[in-house]
Amino acid sequence: MPVPAQVTASATLAADEALARRRQAGEQVLSMASGEIGLPVPEGMRVWLAEAAHEGAYGSVAGGAPLREAAAGYWQRRGLAADPELVVAGPGSKPLLFALLMAVGGDVVIPRPSWVSYAAQARLVGARAIDVPVLPGQGGVPDPDRLRQAVGAARAAGRDPRAVVVTVPDNPTGTVASPDTVRRLGEAARELDLFIISDEIYCDLVFDPATPVVSPAVFAPERTVVTTGLTKNLAVGGWRTGVARLPDSPAGRELHTRLVAVASQIWSSPPAPIQAAAARAFAEPPEITAYVVAARRLHATVARAVAERFTAAGALLAPVVATCYLYPDFEPLRDRLALTHGVRTGDELARLFTDRYGVGVLPASAFGESPDPLRLRAATSRLYGDTDEQRAAALATADPLGLPWIRAAVDRIHDVLTDLVHPTGSQPTGSQPSGIHPSDARPTDIHPTDVHPSDAPVASDRPRSRA
């Protein structure tokens, strides 16, 4: 009997749960481990969901026509031709990605670093994740030249890579691959006969409209699947709704048939009331567009402010142009961190942030890198407030840094980074450094003391290579 794939819990979700336990125990800290978007659900969507609450019957496996047509229109407004008959909806883009890996089959190439679940999902479908480094400042897309080398080596070794997963814009780095890199990716995928699965759930969270963001579907339309959802742009992660746009080509239509078959065995059909609300949201009425514009402005302001604190402390950080994620590299401070804190790996650095300072972050190893690089992912999306009233105020104001709770969080990050580089004393693990008092922490923050690789191991079977 085959042995089931050994897959650990998602690092981000495990962090959320561990931090929640600390919060329930009364601990007070700053949570930057989760990518949860801390904003209220748009009012219109609440109404639309309530209006559809009576819909309790099964529907089409691929999703109802109104949702598929609305999603097709969403992509068409972004320059991607989309046939509603080639749109598949599911209970979140995450299960859609999993079902796509099953439908494509074979091994999958993923970027390094990359979102925590790509490699784990490959293992769950019995495949192998082949990780390929990204180019500097162009996270989410594997270096096309090294992609060719990796696929060639894998096939020479008897492996069967059939797809490459990319993220445009990227989690964890908050960057966007250049149009030229995406073009070269498309050429490589065509040359190697790979499907491209482009996770574009952050495409509406690019800060500057002038930043060029190009989908691989522009350069390789016959082989690119695009996925998205409402989790990030509209802060409805708990609603679990996603859509996939399959290519209008013979291979794309065959993949559509296989994907719908897989979906029929996993989720039967997307939840009907949520489909109804999602269809109206994907149609992008003015209130939804205004919400996304406000959220994008808020993310940009807070993420850039926190990024400035990291770079002022001496960390290296590519310019953050999208999302709410930072990926600082403390390599320039390696000797100092080793001398003053005994920190020599990214895993140890993440633990230091947690245990000494009460700031929850994730190490680079959670995103497929080795434990050695002194890189972290810090998410700013939970700094917007503890209540819906505070979060709504953050969304509405033109000056979020002027709100006392956001200013206090950013100031606290500054104090933590200052003490990290210039320690005020030799406090034991878990103590608060001078100038950072428990009363400064927000009461509803979650404490990530026990979130580190041993508690939330990386869901990955990728080889541990030194970056």
Short mmCIF file of C-alpha atoms in Angstrom, two decimals:
data_model
loop_
_atom_site.label_atom_id
_atom_site.label_comp_id
_atom_site.label_asym_id
_atom_site.label_seq_id
_atom_site.Cartn_x
_atom_site.Cartn_y
_atom_site.Cartn_z
CA MET A 1 0.00 0.00 0.00
CA PRO A 2 1.52 3.40 -0.94
CA VAL A 3 2.62 5.66 1.90
CA PRO A 4 0.66 8.94 2.04
CA ALA A 5 2.64 12.08 1.31
CA GLN A 6 4.20 13.56 4.45
CA VAL A 7 3.06 17.16 4.39
CA THR A 8 3.25 19.50 7.35
CA ALA A 9 0.85 22.29 8.16
CA SER A 10 0.97 25.49 6.12
CA ALA A 11 3.53 27.71 7.86
CA THR A 12 1.31 30.78 7.70
CA LEU A 13 -1.81 29.01 8.96
CA ALA A 14 0.16 27.25 11.68
CA ALA A 15 1.53 30.63 12.71
CA ASP A 16 -1.98 32.08 12.85
CA GLU A 17 -3.17 29.28 15.12
CA ALA A 18 -0.18 29.42 17.42
CA LEU A 19 -0.45 33.19 17.69
CA ALA A 20 -4.16 32.94 18.46
CA ARG A 21 -3.36 30.68 21.40
CA ARG A 22 -0.96 33.28 22.74
CA ARG A 23 -3.53 36.01 22.36
CA GLN A 24 -6.09 33.93 24.25
CA ALA A 25 -3.51 33.54 27.01
CA GLY A 26 -3.37 37.32 27.34
CA GLU A 27 0.00 37.92 25.67
CA GLN A 28 0.48 41.21 23.88
CA VAL A 29 2.58 41.37 20.76
CA LEU A 30 2.69 42.51 17.14
CA SER A 31 1.65 39.99 14.48
CA MET A 32 3.42 40.22 11.10
CA ALA A 33 3.44 36.52 10.26
CA SER A 34 0.10 36.19 8.51
CA GLY A 35 -0.98 37.49 5.13
CA GLU A 36 -4.53 38.01 6.34
CA ILE A 37 -5.80 41.36 5.06
CA GLY A 38 -7.03 43.17 8.15
CA LEU A 39 -9.87 45.17 6.61
CA PRO A 40 -13.67 45.03 6.93
CA VAL A 41 -15.76 43.24 4.31
CA PRO A 42 -17.19 45.75 1.81
CA GLU A 43 -20.71 46.66 2.85
CA GLY A 44 -22.20 45.87 -0.55
CA MET A 45 -20.83 42.34 -0.45
CA ARG A 46 -22.48 41.71 2.91
CA VAL A 47 -25.81 42.74 1.42
CA TRP A 48 -25.32 40.65 -1.73
CA LEU A 49 -24.45 37.58 0.33
CA ALA A 50 -27.52 38.01 2.51
CA GLU A 51 -29.74 38.38 -0.53
CA ALA A 52 -28.48 35.04 -1.86
CA ALA A 53 -28.64 33.15 1.45
CA HIS A 54 -31.70 31.18 0.29
CA GLU A 55 -29.74 29.52 -2.54
CA GLY A 56 -29.00 26.07 -1.18
CA ALA A 57 -28.99 23.77 -4.20
CA TYR A 58 -25.99 22.25 -5.91
CA GLY A 59 -24.88 24.13 -8.98
CA SER A 60 -22.59 23.64 -11.93
CA VAL A 61 -19.23 22.10 -11.05
CA ALA A 62 -17.40 24.87 -12.92
CA GLY A 63 -19.51 27.58 -11.28
CA GLY A 64 -22.68 29.29 -12.38
CA ALA A 65 -22.85 31.33 -15.58
CA PRO A 66 -23.18 34.72 -13.79
CA LEU A 67 -19.92 34.20 -11.88
CA ARG A 68 -18.03 32.82 -14.88
CA GLU A 69 -19.22 35.68 -17.08
CA ALA A 70 -18.31 38.27 -14.45
CA ALA A 71 -14.85 36.75 -14.03
CA ALA A 72 -14.34 36.74 -17.79
CA GLY A 73 -15.26 40.42 -17.87
CA TYR A 74 -12.82 41.12 -15.03
CA TRP A 75 -9.96 39.65 -17.08
CA GLN A 76 -11.09 41.30 -20.30
CA ARG A 77 -10.88 44.72 -18.61
CA ARG A 78 -7.26 43.85 -17.84
CA GLY A 79 -6.42 43.01 -21.42
CA LEU A 80 -6.82 39.23 -21.26
CA ALA A 81 -9.39 37.70 -23.58
CA ALA A 82 -11.50 35.25 -21.61
CA ASP A 83 -14.21 32.80 -22.65
CA PRO A 84 -16.70 32.20 -19.81
CA GLU A 85 -16.89 28.57 -20.96
CA LEU A 86 -13.20 28.24 -20.05
CA VAL A 87 -13.56 29.76 -16.58
CA VAL A 88 -13.71 27.43 -13.58
CA ALA A 89 -14.73 28.64 -10.12
CA GLY A 90 -13.90 26.92 -6.88
CA PRO A 91 -13.99 27.36 -3.10
CA GLY A 92 -10.84 29.50 -3.09
CA SER A 93 -7.92 29.87 -5.48
CA LYS A 94 -5.90 27.54 -3.25
CA PRO A 95 -7.99 24.39 -3.99
CA LEU A 96 -8.12 25.49 -7.63
CA LEU A 97 -4.31 25.49 -7.75
CA PHE A 98 -4.27 22.04 -6.14
CA ALA A 99 -6.82 20.70 -8.62
CA LEU A 100 -4.84 22.21 -11.51
CA LEU A 101 -1.70 20.37 -10.42
CA MET A 102 -3.71 17.15 -10.38
CA ALA A 103 -5.21 17.87 -13.79
CA VAL A 104 -1.87 18.76 -15.40
CA GLY A 105 0.02 15.87 -13.82
CA GLY A 106 3.77 15.42 -13.67
CA ASP A 107 6.27 17.45 -11.70
CA VAL A 108 6.07 21.21 -11.28
CA VAL A 109 8.65 24.00 -11.34
CA ILE A 110 8.21 26.69 -8.69
CA PRO A 111 10.13 29.87 -7.88
CA ARG A 112 12.52 30.11 -4.94
CA PRO A 113 11.36 31.74 -2.73
CA SER A 114 7.66 31.09 -3.23
CA TRP A 115 4.37 30.87 -1.38
CA VAL A 116 4.37 28.15 1.25
CA SER A 117 1.80 25.80 -0.34
CA TYR A 118 3.08 25.26 -3.89
CA ALA A 119 5.61 22.56 -2.98
CA ALA A 120 3.30 20.93 -0.44
CA GLN A 121 0.51 20.68 -2.98
CA ALA A 122 2.91 19.08 -5.45
CA ARG A 123 3.72 16.43 -2.88
CA LEU A 124 0.06 15.83 -2.17
CA VAL A 125 -0.58 14.99 -5.82
CA GLY A 126 2.44 12.66 -5.90
CA ALA A 127 4.67 15.05 -7.83
CA ARG A 128 7.97 16.73 -7.11
CA ALA A 129 8.54 20.47 -6.84
CA ILE A 130 11.62 21.63 -8.76
CA ASP A 131 12.62 24.97 -7.30
CA VAL A 132 14.41 27.54 -9.46
CA PRO A 133 15.75 30.84 -8.06
CA VAL A 134 14.21 34.14 -9.07
CA LEU A 135 16.18 37.08 -10.44
CA PRO A 136 17.05 39.87 -7.95
CA GLY A 137 14.08 42.11 -7.31
CA GLN A 138 11.83 40.01 -9.58
CA GLY A 139 10.17 37.59 -7.24
CA GLY A 140 7.49 35.15 -8.31
CA VAL A 141 8.97 34.08 -11.66
CA PRO A 142 11.85 31.59 -11.94
CA ASP A 143 14.90 32.81 -13.84
CA PRO A 144 14.03 31.60 -17.38
CA ASP A 145 17.60 30.52 -18.18
CA ARG A 146 17.89 28.46 -15.01
CA LEU A 147 14.40 27.12 -15.65
CA ARG A 148 15.64 25.60 -18.90
CA GLN A 149 18.61 24.06 -17.10
CA ALA A 150 16.49 22.65 -14.28
CA VAL A 151 13.88 21.13 -16.58
CA GLY A 152 16.58 19.67 -18.82
CA ALA A 153 18.33 18.11 -15.83
CA ALA A 154 15.06 16.78 -14.40
CA ARG A 155 14.08 15.14 -17.67
CA ALA A 156 17.55 13.67 -18.10
CA ALA A 157 17.10 12.13 -14.63
CA GLY A 158 13.78 10.57 -15.63
CA ARG A 159 11.48 13.16 -14.06
CA ASP A 160 8.44 14.54 -15.89
CA PRO A 161 8.00 18.30 -15.31
CA ARG A 162 4.87 19.54 -17.05
CA ALA A 163 4.09 22.91 -15.45
CA VAL A 164 5.65 25.99 -13.92
CA VAL A 165 3.83 27.99 -11.25
CA VAL A 166 4.45 31.73 -11.03
CA THR A 167 3.11 34.53 -8.83
CA VAL A 168 2.51 37.97 -10.37
CA PRO A 169 2.84 40.10 -8.19
CA ASP A 170 4.80 38.05 -5.70
CA ASN A 171 4.33 36.67 -2.23
CA PRO A 172 6.68 36.72 -0.27
CA THR A 173 8.80 39.51 -1.76
CA GLY A 174 6.22 42.15 -2.71
CA THR A 175 7.93 42.62 -6.08
CA VAL A 176 6.82 42.21 -9.69
CA ALA A 177 8.77 40.42 -12.41
CA SER A 178 9.61 42.66 -15.36
CA PRO A 179 7.74 42.26 -18.66
CA ASP A 180 10.98 41.07 -20.26
CA THR A 181 11.42 38.31 -17.67
CA VAL A 182 7.80 37.25 -18.13
CA ARG A 183 8.28 37.25 -21.90
CA ARG A 184 11.34 35.04 -21.60
CA LEU A 185 9.41 32.75 -19.26
CA GLY A 186 6.74 32.36 -21.92
CA GLU A 187 9.35 31.51 -24.54
CA ALA A 188 10.97 28.94 -22.26
CA ALA A 189 7.61 27.34 -21.40
CA ARG A 190 6.75 27.03 -25.08
CA GLU A 191 10.17 25.57 -25.88
CA LEU A 192 9.87 23.08 -23.00
CA ASP A 193 6.14 22.36 -23.55
CA LEU A 194 5.18 23.42 -20.02
CA PHE A 195 1.87 24.79 -18.83
CA ILE A 196 2.21 28.07 -16.96
CA ILE A 197 -0.03 28.41 -13.91
CA SER A 198 -0.02 32.12 -13.09
CA ASP A 199 -1.29 32.96 -9.60
CA GLU A 200 -2.39 36.59 -9.98
CA ILE A 201 -4.40 37.04 -6.80
CA TYR A 202 -2.39 40.18 -5.95
CA CYS A 203 -2.77 41.86 -9.34
CA ASP A 204 -5.08 44.56 -7.97
CA LEU A 205 -2.62 45.49 -5.21
CA VAL A 206 0.14 47.06 -7.31
CA PHE A 207 0.79 50.44 -5.72
CA ASP A 208 1.67 52.59 -8.73
CA PRO A 209 -0.51 52.32 -11.85
CA ALA A 210 2.63 53.09 -13.88
CA THR A 211 4.35 49.90 -12.69
CA PRO A 212 4.29 47.46 -15.62
CA VAL A 213 2.59 44.22 -14.61
CA VAL A 214 2.20 41.72 -17.42
CA SER A 215 0.59 38.29 -17.20
CA PRO A 216 2.38 35.36 -18.84
CA ALA A 217 -0.92 34.86 -20.71
CA VAL A 218 0.09 37.82 -22.89
CA PHE A 219 3.21 36.06 -24.16
CA ALA A 220 2.10 32.41 -24.03
CA PRO A 221 -1.71 32.53 -24.28
CA GLU A 222 -2.08 28.96 -25.53
CA ARG A 223 -0.51 27.44 -22.39
CA THR A 224 -1.16 29.87 -19.52
CA VAL A 225 -3.75 29.32 -16.81
CA VAL A 226 -4.51 32.41 -14.71
CA THR A 227 -5.98 32.16 -11.21
CA THR A 228 -7.29 34.85 -8.91
CA GLY A 229 -9.81 35.42 -6.14
CA LEU A 230 -11.26 38.04 -3.82
CA THR A 231 -9.21 37.16 -0.74
CA LYS A 232 -6.61 39.89 -1.06
CA ASN A 233 -8.15 42.79 -2.94
CA LEU A 234 -11.44 42.66 -1.01
CA ALA A 235 -10.26 41.13 2.29
CA VAL A 236 -12.70 38.20 2.27
CA GLY A 237 -10.33 35.31 2.91
CA GLY A 238 -12.97 33.47 4.89
CA TRP A 239 -15.39 33.47 1.98
CA ARG A 240 -13.18 31.07 0.02
CA THR A 241 -13.88 31.86 -3.60
CA GLY A 242 -11.52 31.72 -6.57
CA VAL A 243 -11.59 31.51 -10.34
CA ALA A 244 -9.29 30.08 -13.01
CA ARG A 245 -9.07 31.22 -16.64
CA LEU A 246 -7.95 28.39 -18.90
CA PRO A 247 -6.27 28.94 -22.27
CA ASP A 248 -8.36 28.91 -25.42
CA SER A 249 -6.35 26.24 -27.22
CA PRO A 250 -6.69 22.51 -27.77
CA ALA A 251 -4.43 21.82 -24.80
CA GLY A 252 -6.33 24.35 -22.70
CA ARG A 253 -9.68 22.80 -23.52
CA GLU A 254 -8.40 19.33 -22.66
CA LEU A 255 -7.09 20.70 -19.37
CA HIS A 256 -10.46 22.32 -18.70
CA THR A 257 -12.18 18.95 -19.08
CA ARG A 258 -9.74 17.30 -16.67
CA LEU A 259 -9.96 20.17 -14.17
CA VAL A 260 -13.76 20.03 -14.06
CA ALA A 261 -13.58 16.26 -13.56
CA VAL A 262 -11.20 16.71 -10.63
CA ALA A 263 -13.39 19.45 -9.18
CA SER A 264 -16.46 17.24 -9.42
CA GLN A 265 -14.76 14.74 -7.12
CA ILE A 266 -13.48 17.30 -4.60
CA TRP A 267 -15.92 20.17 -4.11
CA SER A 268 -18.90 19.34 -6.40
CA SER A 269 -19.73 23.02 -6.89
CA PRO A 270 -18.74 26.36 -5.36
CA PRO A 271 -21.03 27.66 -2.56
CA ALA A 272 -24.07 29.20 -4.23
CA PRO A 273 -24.59 32.29 -2.01
CA ILE A 274 -20.93 33.23 -2.22
CA GLN A 275 -20.99 32.76 -5.99
CA ALA A 276 -23.80 35.29 -6.21
CA ALA A 277 -21.92 37.89 -4.17
CA ALA A 278 -18.64 37.16 -5.96
CA ALA A 279 -20.25 37.62 -9.37
CA ARG A 280 -21.35 41.13 -8.44
CA ALA A 281 -17.92 41.92 -7.00
CA PHE A 282 -16.08 40.70 -10.12
CA ALA A 283 -18.34 42.99 -12.16
CA GLU A 284 -16.56 45.84 -10.31
CA PRO A 285 -19.31 48.36 -9.59
CA PRO A 286 -18.05 51.78 -8.41
CA GLU A 287 -18.18 50.92 -4.71
CA ILE A 288 -15.95 47.90 -5.24
CA THR A 289 -13.50 49.86 -7.36
CA ALA A 290 -13.34 52.59 -4.72
CA TYR A 291 -12.71 50.01 -1.99
CA VAL A 292 -9.80 48.48 -3.89
CA VAL A 293 -8.28 51.91 -4.59
CA ALA A 294 -8.46 52.79 -0.89
CA ALA A 295 -7.02 49.42 0.17
CA ARG A 296 -4.17 49.74 -2.30
CA ARG A 297 -3.33 53.21 -0.97
CA LEU A 298 -3.36 51.93 2.61
CA HIS A 299 -1.15 48.93 1.83
CA ALA A 300 1.34 51.13 -0.02
CA THR A 301 1.60 53.70 2.75
CA VAL A 302 2.07 51.26 5.60
CA ALA A 303 4.28 48.76 3.74
CA ARG A 304 6.61 51.50 2.54
CA ALA A 305 6.81 53.04 6.00
CA VAL A 306 7.76 49.70 7.55
CA ALA A 307 10.20 49.01 4.70
CA GLU A 308 11.96 52.28 5.51
CA ARG A 309 12.46 51.09 9.10
CA PHE A 310 14.06 47.86 7.91
CA THR A 311 16.43 49.57 5.49
CA ALA A 312 17.35 52.24 8.06
CA ALA A 313 18.38 49.41 10.39
CA GLY A 314 20.75 48.07 7.72
CA ALA A 315 18.70 45.31 6.08
CA LEU A 316 18.63 44.91 2.31
CA LEU A 317 15.18 45.17 0.78
CA ALA A 318 14.09 45.33 -2.84
CA PRO A 319 11.61 48.15 -3.45
CA VAL A 320 8.15 46.93 -2.46
CA VAL A 321 5.80 47.74 -5.34
CA ALA A 322 2.78 45.59 -4.50
CA THR A 323 0.99 43.58 -1.81
CA CYS A 324 1.63 43.97 1.92
CA TYR A 325 4.74 41.78 2.14
CA LEU A 326 8.34 42.68 2.91
CA TYR A 327 11.28 40.31 2.50
CA PRO A 328 14.23 41.99 4.25
CA ASP A 329 17.69 40.44 4.16
CA PHE A 330 19.86 40.99 7.25
CA GLU A 331 23.04 39.66 5.62
CA PRO A 332 24.90 43.00 6.08
CA LEU A 333 24.31 42.57 9.82
CA ARG A 334 25.38 38.92 10.01
CA ASP A 335 28.51 39.46 12.10
CA ARG A 336 26.76 41.84 14.47
CA LEU A 337 23.78 39.54 14.95
CA ALA A 338 26.06 36.59 15.63
CA LEU A 339 28.10 38.58 18.14
CA THR A 340 25.28 40.30 20.01
CA HIS A 341 22.47 37.73 19.77
CA GLY A 342 24.10 34.44 18.76
CA VAL A 343 21.97 34.47 15.59
CA ARG A 344 23.46 32.73 12.55
CA THR A 345 20.45 31.56 10.54
CA GLY A 346 17.17 32.98 9.33
CA ASP A 347 15.28 30.54 11.52
CA GLU A 348 17.15 31.81 14.58
CA LEU A 349 16.51 35.40 13.54
CA ALA A 350 12.76 34.79 13.25
CA ARG A 351 12.80 33.19 16.70
CA LEU A 352 14.65 36.19 18.09
CA PHE A 353 12.00 38.56 16.74
CA THR A 354 9.37 36.40 18.34
CA ASP A 355 10.89 35.53 21.70
CA ARG A 356 12.79 38.69 22.56
CA TYR A 357 10.58 41.30 20.91
CA GLY A 358 7.17 39.71 20.54
CA VAL A 359 7.02 40.42 16.79
CA GLY A 360 5.75 37.51 14.71
CA VAL A 361 7.54 37.01 11.39
CA LEU A 362 8.36 33.99 9.21
CA PRO A 363 11.84 32.83 8.19
CA ALA A 364 12.89 32.40 4.57
CA SER A 365 12.87 28.64 5.09
CA ALA A 366 9.06 28.82 5.18
CA PHE A 367 9.23 29.92 1.54
CA GLY A 368 11.51 27.20 0.24
CA GLU A 369 14.92 28.67 1.02
CA SER A 370 17.48 27.02 3.27
CA PRO A 371 17.50 28.01 6.95
CA ASP A 372 20.82 29.83 6.50
CA PRO A 373 19.96 33.15 4.78
CA LEU A 374 19.08 35.92 7.22
CA ARG A 375 15.87 36.70 5.37
CA LEU A 376 12.39 37.12 6.81
CA ARG A 377 8.92 37.76 5.52
CA ALA A 378 7.04 40.44 7.40
CA ALA A 379 3.41 41.20 6.51
CA THR A 380 2.00 44.62 7.32
CA SER A 381 -1.65 43.76 6.69
CA ARG A 382 -2.50 43.19 10.35
CA LEU A 383 -1.41 46.64 11.51
CA TYR A 384 -4.58 48.45 10.50
CA GLY A 385 -6.49 48.10 13.75
CA ASP A 386 -8.11 45.77 16.24
CA THR A 387 -11.75 46.55 15.49
CA ASP A 388 -13.82 47.07 12.38
CA GLU A 389 -14.16 50.70 13.39
CA GLN A 390 -10.38 51.18 13.46
CA ARG A 391 -9.89 49.25 10.23
CA ALA A 392 -12.60 51.23 8.48
CA ALA A 393 -10.93 54.44 9.63
CA ALA A 394 -7.60 53.20 8.26
CA LEU A 395 -9.25 52.46 4.93
CA ALA A 396 -10.93 55.86 4.74
CA THR A 397 -8.13 58.19 5.81
CA ALA A 398 -5.64 59.82 3.48
CA ASP A 399 -3.04 59.66 6.26
CA PRO A 400 -3.08 56.19 7.85
CA LEU A 401 0.26 56.84 9.58
CA GLY A 402 -1.47 59.65 11.46
CA LEU A 403 -3.83 57.21 13.16
CA PRO A 404 -2.48 56.53 16.67
CA TRP A 405 -2.74 52.73 16.52
CA ILE A 406 -0.94 52.48 13.17
CA ARG A 407 1.66 55.03 14.20
CA ALA A 408 2.26 53.09 17.44
CA ALA A 409 2.77 49.84 15.50
CA VAL A 410 5.23 51.41 13.07
CA ASP A 411 7.08 53.13 15.91
CA ARG A 412 7.31 49.86 17.76
CA ILE A 413 8.84 48.16 14.72
CA HIS A 414 11.39 51.00 14.64
CA ASP A 415 12.20 50.45 18.32
CA VAL A 416 12.57 46.70 17.84
CA LEU A 417 14.93 47.11 14.87
CA THR A 418 16.96 49.72 16.73
CA ASP A 419 17.42 47.38 19.67
CA LEU A 420 18.16 44.48 17.35
CA VAL A 421 21.12 46.35 15.90
CA HIS A 422 22.13 48.22 19.09
CA PRO A 423 20.95 46.09 22.03
CA THR A 424 20.19 48.01 25.19
CA GLY A 425 21.18 45.15 27.45
CA SER A 426 21.41 41.43 27.79
CA GLN A 427 17.80 40.64 28.58
CA PRO A 428 17.01 36.93 28.68
CA THR A 429 14.92 35.40 25.92
CA GLY A 430 11.31 36.53 26.14
CA SER A 431 11.99 39.79 27.96
CA GLN A 432 11.12 43.19 26.61
CA PRO A 433 14.00 45.49 25.58
CA SER A 434 14.25 48.95 27.02
CA GLY A 435 11.72 51.29 25.47
CA ILE A 436 9.38 48.48 24.43
CA HIS A 437 6.97 47.92 27.26
CA PRO A 438 4.11 45.41 27.22
CA SER A 439 1.68 48.28 27.57
CA ASP A 440 2.83 49.54 24.17
CA ALA A 441 1.59 46.38 22.51
CA ARG A 442 -1.94 46.32 21.23
CA PRO A 443 -4.22 44.16 23.42
CA THR A 444 -5.63 42.07 20.60
CA ASP A 445 -2.32 41.28 18.92
CA ILE A 446 -1.32 37.64 18.74
CA HIS A 447 1.85 36.35 20.34
CA PRO A 448 3.99 34.19 18.05
CA THR A 449 6.40 32.91 20.69
CA ASP A 450 6.16 29.31 19.59
CA VAL A 451 6.09 29.94 15.85
CA HIS A 452 9.38 28.78 14.41
CA PRO A 453 10.45 25.96 12.11
CA SER A 454 10.13 23.26 14.76
CA ASP A 455 6.54 24.23 15.49
CA ALA A 456 5.41 25.08 11.96
CA PRO A 457 7.73 23.14 9.66
CA VAL A 458 7.94 24.10 6.04
CA ALA A 459 5.58 22.26 3.73
CA SER A 460 8.25 21.41 1.22
CA ASP A 461 10.19 18.50 -0.17
CA ARG A 462 12.63 20.80 -1.90
CA PRO A 463 16.34 20.26 -1.32
CA ARG A 464 17.87 22.62 1.18
CA SER A 465 20.38 24.57 -0.85
CA ARG A 466 22.32 27.60 0.28
CA ALA A 467 20.94 30.73 -1.34
#
